[in-house]
mmCIF file of C-alpha atoms in Angstrom:
data_model
loop_
_atom_site.group_PDB
_atom_site.id
_atom_site.type_symbol
_atom_site.label_atom_id
_atom_site.label_comp_id
_atom_site.label_asym_id
_atom_site.label_seq_id
_atom_site.Cartn_x
_atom_site.Cartn_y
_atom_site.Cartn_z
ATOM 1 C CA MET A 10 38.111 -12.344 -33.433
ATOM 2 C CA THR A 11 38.594 -10.304 -30.365
ATOM 3 C CA GLN A 12 38.203 -6.471 -30.878
ATOM 4 C CA GLN A 13 39.697 -3.967 -28.810
ATOM 5 C CA LEU A 14 37.625 -0.812 -28.689
ATOM 6 C CA ILE A 15 39.340 1.260 -25.859
ATOM 7 C CA ALA A 16 42.728 1.317 -24.470
ATOM 8 C CA PRO A 17 43.270 -0.413 -21.396
ATOM 9 C CA LYS A 18 43.974 1.356 -18.150
ATOM 10 C CA SER A 19 45.280 0.097 -14.801
ATOM 11 C CA GLN A 20 42.885 -1.874 -12.483
ATOM 12 C CA PRO A 21 41.816 -0.739 -9.050
ATOM 13 C CA SER A 22 44.688 -0.910 -6.288
ATOM 14 C CA THR A 23 42.318 -1.883 -3.593
ATOM 15 C CA GLN A 24 44.378 -4.485 -1.545
ATOM 16 C CA PRO A 25 42.754 -6.085 1.339
ATOM 17 C CA GLU A 26 44.868 -7.812 3.901
ATOM 18 C CA ALA A 27 45.209 -11.585 3.347
ATOM 19 C CA GLN A 28 43.070 -13.439 5.889
ATOM 20 C CA PRO A 29 42.822 -17.303 6.933
ATOM 21 C CA GLU A 30 40.000 -19.237 5.503
ATOM 22 C CA GLU A 31 37.032 -19.162 7.669
ATOM 23 C CA LYS A 32 34.575 -21.798 8.408
ATOM 24 C CA LEU A 33 31.474 -20.500 6.928
ATOM 25 C CA GLU A 34 28.430 -20.414 9.225
ATOM 26 C CA LEU A 35 24.884 -20.004 7.839
ATOM 27 C CA SER A 36 23.214 -16.384 8.403
ATOM 28 C CA TRP A 37 19.891 -17.468 9.506
ATOM 29 C CA VAL A 38 18.545 -13.997 9.729
ATOM 30 C CA ASN A 39 19.759 -13.353 6.092
ATOM 31 C CA ILE A 40 17.918 -16.401 5.013
ATOM 32 C CA PHE A 41 14.925 -15.396 6.729
ATOM 33 C CA VAL A 42 14.894 -11.883 5.243
ATOM 34 C CA PHE A 43 15.457 -13.266 1.757
ATOM 35 C CA ALA A 44 12.856 -16.136 2.228
ATOM 36 C CA SER A 45 10.196 -13.816 3.514
ATOM 37 C CA PHE A 46 10.716 -11.374 0.505
ATOM 38 C CA HIS A 47 10.272 -13.886 -2.040
ATOM 39 C CA LEU A 48 7.311 -15.652 -0.400
ATOM 40 C CA ILE A 49 5.560 -12.403 -0.008
ATOM 41 C CA ALA A 50 6.253 -11.293 -3.560
ATOM 42 C CA LEU A 51 4.551 -14.727 -4.634
ATOM 43 C CA THR A 52 1.313 -13.408 -3.396
ATOM 44 C CA ALA A 53 1.324 -10.604 -6.157
ATOM 45 C CA PRO A 54 -1.305 -12.444 -8.236
ATOM 46 C CA TRP A 55 -3.944 -11.757 -5.599
ATOM 47 C CA PHE A 56 -3.180 -8.207 -5.461
ATOM 48 C CA PHE A 57 -2.575 -7.310 -9.154
ATOM 49 C CA SER A 58 -3.731 -3.896 -10.726
ATOM 50 C CA TRP A 59 -2.367 -2.264 -13.523
ATOM 51 C CA SER A 60 -1.406 1.003 -11.223
ATOM 52 C CA ALA A 61 0.651 -1.437 -8.876
ATOM 53 C CA LEU A 62 2.363 -2.971 -11.887
ATOM 54 C CA GLY A 63 3.139 0.411 -12.873
ATOM 55 C CA VAL A 64 4.524 1.423 -9.580
ATOM 56 C CA ALA A 65 6.813 -1.545 -9.433
ATOM 57 C CA ILE A 66 8.250 -0.975 -13.060
ATOM 58 C CA PHE A 67 8.923 2.663 -12.129
ATOM 59 C CA PHE A 68 10.641 1.804 -8.704
ATOM 60 C CA HIS A 69 12.472 -1.052 -10.382
ATOM 61 C CA TRP A 70 14.039 1.475 -12.673
ATOM 62 C CA LEU A 71 14.371 4.305 -10.162
ATOM 63 C CA CYS A 72 16.376 2.047 -7.587
ATOM 64 C CA GLY A 73 17.966 -0.133 -10.236
ATOM 65 C CA SER A 74 19.096 2.127 -13.071
ATOM 66 C CA ILE A 75 19.475 5.274 -11.149
ATOM 67 C CA GLY A 76 20.020 4.174 -7.586
ATOM 68 C CA ILE A 77 22.281 1.102 -7.957
ATOM 69 C CA CYS A 78 24.102 1.398 -11.445
ATOM 70 C CA LEU A 79 24.311 5.074 -11.554
ATOM 71 C CA ALA A 80 24.844 6.213 -7.759
ATOM 72 C CA TYR A 81 26.308 3.175 -6.247
ATOM 73 C CA HIS A 82 28.255 1.780 -9.150
ATOM 74 C CA ARG A 83 29.466 4.430 -11.577
ATOM 75 C CA ILE A 84 29.404 7.549 -9.388
ATOM 76 C CA LEU A 85 30.528 6.181 -5.911
ATOM 77 C CA THR A 86 32.581 3.194 -6.629
ATOM 78 C CA HIS A 87 34.402 4.279 -9.880
ATOM 79 C CA ARG A 88 33.925 7.931 -10.139
ATOM 80 C CA SER A 89 33.160 7.437 -13.842
ATOM 81 C CA LEU A 90 31.348 10.866 -13.579
ATOM 82 C CA GLU A 91 30.510 13.744 -11.237
ATOM 83 C CA VAL A 92 27.290 15.381 -10.338
ATOM 84 C CA PRO A 93 26.569 18.281 -7.722
ATOM 85 C CA LYS A 94 26.881 16.587 -4.053
ATOM 86 C CA TRP A 95 23.078 17.418 -3.367
ATOM 87 C CA LEU A 96 22.318 15.375 -6.574
ATOM 88 C CA GLU A 97 24.690 12.838 -5.648
ATOM 89 C CA ARG A 98 22.962 11.957 -2.267
ATOM 90 C CA ILE A 99 19.712 11.974 -3.866
ATOM 91 C CA LEU A 100 20.653 9.505 -6.183
ATOM 92 C CA VAL A 101 22.413 7.386 -3.507
ATOM 93 C CA THR A 102 19.316 7.460 -1.441
ATOM 94 C CA CYS A 103 17.746 5.806 -4.727
ATOM 95 C CA GLY A 104 20.360 3.169 -4.335
ATOM 96 C CA ALA A 105 19.592 2.427 -0.711
ATOM 97 C CA LEU A 106 15.999 1.906 -1.613
ATOM 98 C CA ALA A 107 16.940 -0.903 -3.743
ATOM 99 C CA LEU A 108 17.606 -2.960 -0.309
ATOM 100 C CA GLN A 109 21.016 -4.136 -1.702
ATOM 101 C CA GLY A 110 23.005 -2.834 1.658
ATOM 102 C CA GLY A 111 24.098 0.685 2.570
ATOM 103 C CA PRO A 112 26.397 2.738 -0.005
ATOM 104 C CA ILE A 113 29.477 1.674 2.149
ATOM 105 C CA PHE A 114 28.903 -1.797 2.164
ATOM 106 C CA TRP A 115 27.824 -1.921 -1.549
ATOM 107 C CA VAL A 116 30.954 0.199 -2.593
ATOM 108 C CA ALA A 117 33.455 -1.914 -0.589
ATOM 109 C CA GLY A 118 31.989 -5.154 -1.890
ATOM 110 C CA HIS A 119 32.232 -4.199 -5.338
ATOM 111 C CA SER A 120 35.367 -2.866 -5.035
ATOM 112 C CA LEU A 121 36.884 -6.186 -3.507
ATOM 113 C CA HIS A 122 35.302 -7.820 -6.618
ATOM 114 C CA HIS A 123 37.232 -5.800 -9.299
ATOM 115 C CA ALA A 124 40.507 -5.802 -7.337
ATOM 116 C CA HIS A 125 40.122 -9.651 -6.848
ATOM 117 C CA THR A 126 37.920 -10.908 -9.280
ATOM 118 C CA GLU A 127 37.203 -14.572 -9.023
ATOM 119 C CA ASP A 128 39.535 -14.943 -6.242
ATOM 120 C CA ASN A 129 38.040 -17.637 -3.953
ATOM 121 C CA ASP A 130 39.208 -15.901 -0.710
ATOM 122 C CA ARG A 131 38.910 -12.075 -1.522
ATOM 123 C CA ASP A 132 36.148 -11.738 -4.187
ATOM 124 C CA PRO A 133 32.819 -11.620 -1.992
ATOM 125 C CA HIS A 134 31.021 -13.687 -4.780
ATOM 126 C CA SER A 135 33.663 -15.399 -6.818
ATOM 127 C CA ALA A 136 32.114 -17.289 -9.822
ATOM 128 C CA LYS A 137 34.740 -19.899 -9.315
ATOM 129 C CA LYS A 138 32.577 -21.155 -6.440
ATOM 130 C CA GLY A 139 29.855 -21.810 -8.665
ATOM 131 C CA PHE A 140 26.813 -20.180 -10.305
ATOM 132 C CA TRP A 141 24.651 -20.430 -6.778
ATOM 133 C CA TRP A 142 27.393 -19.019 -4.653
ATOM 134 C CA SER A 143 27.911 -15.873 -7.104
ATOM 135 C CA HIS A 144 24.498 -15.526 -7.511
ATOM 136 C CA MET A 145 23.162 -15.474 -3.985
ATOM 137 C CA GLY A 146 24.820 -18.032 -1.871
ATOM 138 C CA TRP A 147 27.467 -15.617 -0.575
ATOM 139 C CA LEU A 148 24.764 -13.440 1.270
ATOM 140 C CA MET A 149 23.611 -16.648 3.247
ATOM 141 C CA TYR A 150 26.479 -16.898 5.436
ATOM 142 C CA LYS A 151 28.084 -15.126 8.100
ATOM 143 C CA GLN A 152 31.366 -13.360 6.680
ATOM 144 C CA ASP A 153 32.641 -10.517 8.911
ATOM 145 C CA LYS A 154 35.209 -9.480 6.216
ATOM 146 C CA TYR A 155 32.493 -8.363 3.880
ATOM 147 C CA PHE A 156 29.485 -7.821 6.318
ATOM 148 C CA ASP A 157 31.253 -6.136 9.458
ATOM 149 C CA TYR A 158 31.120 -2.376 8.875
ATOM 150 C CA ASP A 159 34.650 -1.931 10.908
ATOM 151 C CA GLN A 160 36.272 -4.293 8.475
ATOM 152 C CA TYR A 161 34.894 -3.452 4.889
ATOM 153 C CA LYS A 162 34.838 0.421 5.381
ATOM 154 C CA LYS A 163 38.524 0.666 4.657
ATOM 155 C CA TYR A 164 37.636 -0.539 0.943
ATOM 156 C CA ALA A 165 35.203 2.742 0.470
ATOM 157 C CA PRO A 166 37.177 5.330 2.211
ATOM 158 C CA ARG A 167 35.431 8.144 0.055
ATOM 159 C CA ALA A 168 31.929 7.043 0.689
ATOM 160 C CA ASP A 169 32.664 6.461 4.578
ATOM 161 C CA ARG A 170 34.041 10.075 4.830
ATOM 162 C CA ASP A 171 30.400 11.497 3.911
ATOM 163 C CA PRO A 172 28.335 11.428 7.554
ATOM 164 C CA TYR A 173 25.027 11.210 5.340
ATOM 165 C CA TYR A 174 26.315 7.949 3.607
ATOM 166 C CA ARG A 175 27.304 6.566 7.113
ATOM 167 C CA TRP A 176 24.098 7.197 8.424
ATOM 168 C CA LEU A 177 22.194 5.723 5.263
ATOM 169 C CA ASN A 178 24.517 3.014 5.558
ATOM 170 C CA LYS A 179 23.306 2.035 9.038
ATOM 171 C CA ASN A 180 19.387 3.037 8.445
ATOM 172 C CA PHE A 181 18.677 2.160 4.805
ATOM 173 C CA ILE A 182 16.191 -0.049 6.085
ATOM 174 C CA LEU A 183 14.153 3.048 7.720
ATOM 175 C CA VAL A 184 14.132 4.643 4.164
ATOM 176 C CA GLN A 185 12.285 1.480 2.909
ATOM 177 C CA ILE A 186 9.888 1.330 5.586
ATOM 178 C CA ALA A 187 9.253 5.110 5.038
ATOM 179 C CA LEU A 188 8.474 4.314 1.165
ATOM 180 C CA GLY A 189 6.321 1.182 2.252
ATOM 181 C CA LEU A 190 4.013 3.493 4.528
ATOM 182 C CA ALA A 191 3.792 6.054 1.807
ATOM 183 C CA LEU A 192 2.657 3.397 -0.971
ATOM 184 C CA LEU A 193 0.358 1.797 1.800
ATOM 185 C CA ALA A 194 -1.352 5.585 2.040
ATOM 186 C CA ILE A 195 -1.686 6.095 -1.570
ATOM 187 C CA GLY A 196 -2.548 2.720 -2.966
ATOM 188 C CA GLY A 197 -2.969 0.399 -0.161
ATOM 189 C CA TRP A 198 -1.629 -3.279 -0.118
ATOM 190 C CA SER A 199 -1.415 -3.660 -3.721
ATOM 191 C CA PHE A 200 1.236 -0.760 -4.017
ATOM 192 C CA VAL A 201 3.017 -2.266 -1.165
ATOM 193 C CA ILE A 202 3.374 -5.795 -2.427
ATOM 194 C CA TYR A 203 4.334 -4.696 -6.084
ATOM 195 C CA GLY A 204 6.274 -1.392 -5.256
ATOM 196 C CA ILE A 205 8.366 -3.218 -2.376
ATOM 197 C CA PHE A 206 8.274 -6.918 -2.414
ATOM 198 C CA VAL A 207 8.006 -7.821 -6.198
ATOM 199 C CA ARG A 208 10.431 -4.855 -7.210
ATOM 200 C CA VAL A 209 12.894 -5.763 -4.589
ATOM 201 C CA VAL A 210 12.903 -9.331 -5.460
ATOM 202 C CA THR A 211 13.074 -8.839 -9.009
ATOM 203 C CA LEU A 212 15.903 -6.221 -8.550
ATOM 204 C CA TRP A 213 17.682 -8.370 -6.620
ATOM 205 C CA HIS A 214 17.816 -11.061 -9.218
ATOM 206 C CA CYS A 215 18.746 -8.602 -11.976
ATOM 207 C CA THR A 216 21.525 -7.133 -10.010
ATOM 208 C CA TRP A 217 22.844 -11.037 -8.860
ATOM 209 C CA PHE A 218 23.085 -12.040 -12.556
ATOM 210 C CA VAL A 219 25.638 -9.539 -12.954
ATOM 211 C CA ASN A 220 27.707 -11.462 -10.432
ATOM 212 C CA SER A 221 26.712 -14.900 -11.784
ATOM 213 C CA ALA A 222 25.479 -15.360 -15.524
ATOM 214 C CA THR A 223 27.964 -12.814 -16.787
ATOM 215 C CA HIS A 224 30.835 -14.892 -15.456
ATOM 216 C CA PHE A 225 29.250 -17.908 -17.110
ATOM 217 C CA TRP A 226 27.639 -17.176 -20.320
ATOM 218 C CA GLY A 227 28.242 -14.633 -22.996
ATOM 219 C CA TYR A 228 30.986 -13.139 -25.075
ATOM 220 C CA LYS A 229 33.907 -11.145 -24.933
ATOM 221 C CA ASN A 230 34.980 -7.819 -26.678
ATOM 222 C CA PHE A 231 38.116 -7.514 -24.642
ATOM 223 C CA GLU A 232 40.618 -10.069 -23.383
ATOM 224 C CA CYS A 233 40.739 -9.804 -19.483
ATOM 225 C CA GLU A 234 42.564 -11.640 -16.962
ATOM 226 C CA ASP A 235 39.301 -12.896 -15.358
ATOM 227 C CA GLY A 236 36.205 -14.726 -16.798
ATOM 228 C CA SER A 237 33.914 -11.606 -17.195
ATOM 229 C CA LEU A 238 31.666 -11.922 -20.201
ATOM 230 C CA ASN A 239 29.158 -9.746 -21.911
ATOM 231 C CA ASN A 240 25.472 -11.085 -21.785
ATOM 232 C CA TRP A 241 22.664 -9.510 -23.614
ATOM 233 C CA TRP A 242 19.590 -10.428 -21.359
ATOM 234 C CA VAL A 243 21.656 -9.286 -18.288
ATOM 235 C CA GLY A 244 22.477 -6.187 -20.090
ATOM 236 C CA ILE A 245 18.634 -5.617 -20.575
ATOM 237 C CA LEU A 246 17.651 -6.418 -17.350
ATOM 238 C CA ALA A 247 20.281 -4.705 -15.479
ATOM 239 C CA TYR A 248 20.017 -1.462 -17.186
ATOM 240 C CA GLY A 249 23.399 -1.956 -18.961
ATOM 241 C CA GLU A 250 25.472 -3.855 -16.402
ATOM 242 C CA GLY A 251 25.449 -7.093 -18.251
ATOM 243 C CA TRP A 252 27.965 -5.735 -20.743
ATOM 244 C CA HIS A 253 30.651 -7.122 -17.906
ATOM 245 C CA ASN A 254 33.460 -8.019 -20.076
ATOM 246 C CA ASN A 255 33.406 -4.289 -21.478
ATOM 247 C CA HIS A 256 33.292 -3.069 -17.809
ATOM 248 C CA HIS A 257 35.992 -5.321 -16.134
ATOM 249 C CA PHE A 258 38.500 -4.149 -19.243
ATOM 250 C CA ASN A 259 38.283 -0.734 -18.169
ATOM 251 C CA PRO A 260 36.007 -0.252 -14.907
ATOM 252 C CA ARG A 261 36.127 3.463 -14.835
ATOM 253 C CA VAL A 262 34.333 4.147 -18.170
ATOM 254 C CA ALA A 263 30.867 5.416 -17.585
ATOM 255 C CA LYS A 264 29.324 3.891 -20.783
ATOM 256 C CA ALA A 265 29.058 0.058 -20.350
ATOM 257 C CA GLY A 266 27.791 -0.834 -23.738
ATOM 258 C CA GLN A 267 30.502 -0.215 -26.151
ATOM 259 C CA ARG A 268 28.740 -1.576 -29.515
ATOM 260 C CA TRP A 269 25.996 0.228 -31.104
ATOM 261 C CA TRP A 270 23.395 -2.827 -30.125
ATOM 262 C CA GLU A 271 24.656 -3.163 -26.578
ATOM 263 C CA ILE A 272 21.927 -1.279 -24.874
ATOM 264 C CA ASP A 273 22.909 0.815 -21.812
ATOM 265 C CA VAL A 274 19.784 2.301 -20.076
ATOM 266 C CA THR A 275 21.987 3.882 -17.400
ATOM 267 C CA TRP A 276 24.112 5.589 -19.885
ATOM 268 C CA TRP A 277 21.076 7.345 -21.441
ATOM 269 C CA ALA A 278 20.324 8.783 -17.802
ATOM 270 C CA ILE A 279 24.036 9.939 -17.822
ATOM 271 C CA GLN A 280 23.269 11.665 -21.293
ATOM 272 C CA VAL A 281 20.102 13.538 -19.888
ATOM 273 C CA LEU A 282 22.295 14.527 -16.889
ATOM 274 C CA LYS A 283 24.809 15.908 -19.069
ATOM 275 C CA SER A 284 22.581 17.712 -21.296
ATOM 276 C CA LEU A 285 21.094 19.474 -18.182
ATOM 277 C CA GLY A 286 24.710 20.477 -16.915
ATOM 278 C CA LEU A 287 24.472 18.178 -14.074
ATOM 279 C CA ALA A 288 27.006 15.478 -15.218
ATOM 280 C CA LYS A 289 30.645 16.280 -15.897
ATOM 281 C CA LYS A 290 33.983 14.625 -15.821
ATOM 282 C CA ILE A 291 32.324 11.765 -17.564
ATOM 283 C CA VAL A 292 35.259 9.318 -18.274
ATOM 284 C CA SER A 293 34.975 7.980 -21.806
#
């Protein structure tokens, strides 16, 4: 039986302009980049060391839970809490290290997903187009309305007002290169393979499962107008983001897991920041 745990609130009001359906053209640059990262990650067994694995796990958490889930998602996109500006910029930089696009691009795409969930023309990764499309297929095509800065920036106006975020949106790859050089200097190619390629590829899929798997398999705590579901294994892999039905029912709530057993690792980080007096105006 469906159990309502929190009162519904209005959905985001982002309203992109209707555009005619475009004929999709493959983005060979994107395909090359994604394929290269996956192939290099597959060389990991020949570079294994326990310290390198530890580096991968640490940066997976730092870039995933702190960078994407906390900074990009709950702070920048939904404004579920506030932190000091200096700290926000540090956290957002961790998000840029996830190699999932700059902050303005990410916020704009996610805002459109919430405003037009499963709309084949306006949701960038609509699950109604199939698992493959929602998981990663949408990234393999040229779609200016989602990938051209001049078109998508209007869906992330707050982030776009920040000059540092505008710089980071254009230069997030430079931050990744800097990290790669640092890892090379500290631990050699083993650290680079695990700290960059293994970490980036596994984190990509953990994030993509939120777009795909949580619209195909799981359960509902709340009745929503879309097909969002709670998926326990995505909840674990994606640091709490897998409780997607909870999140879609009330996107601004800072805590994604609503039942006692719905583990939300990112919420734990928010609690730590709150105890240190660094997180305020937490939406509950």
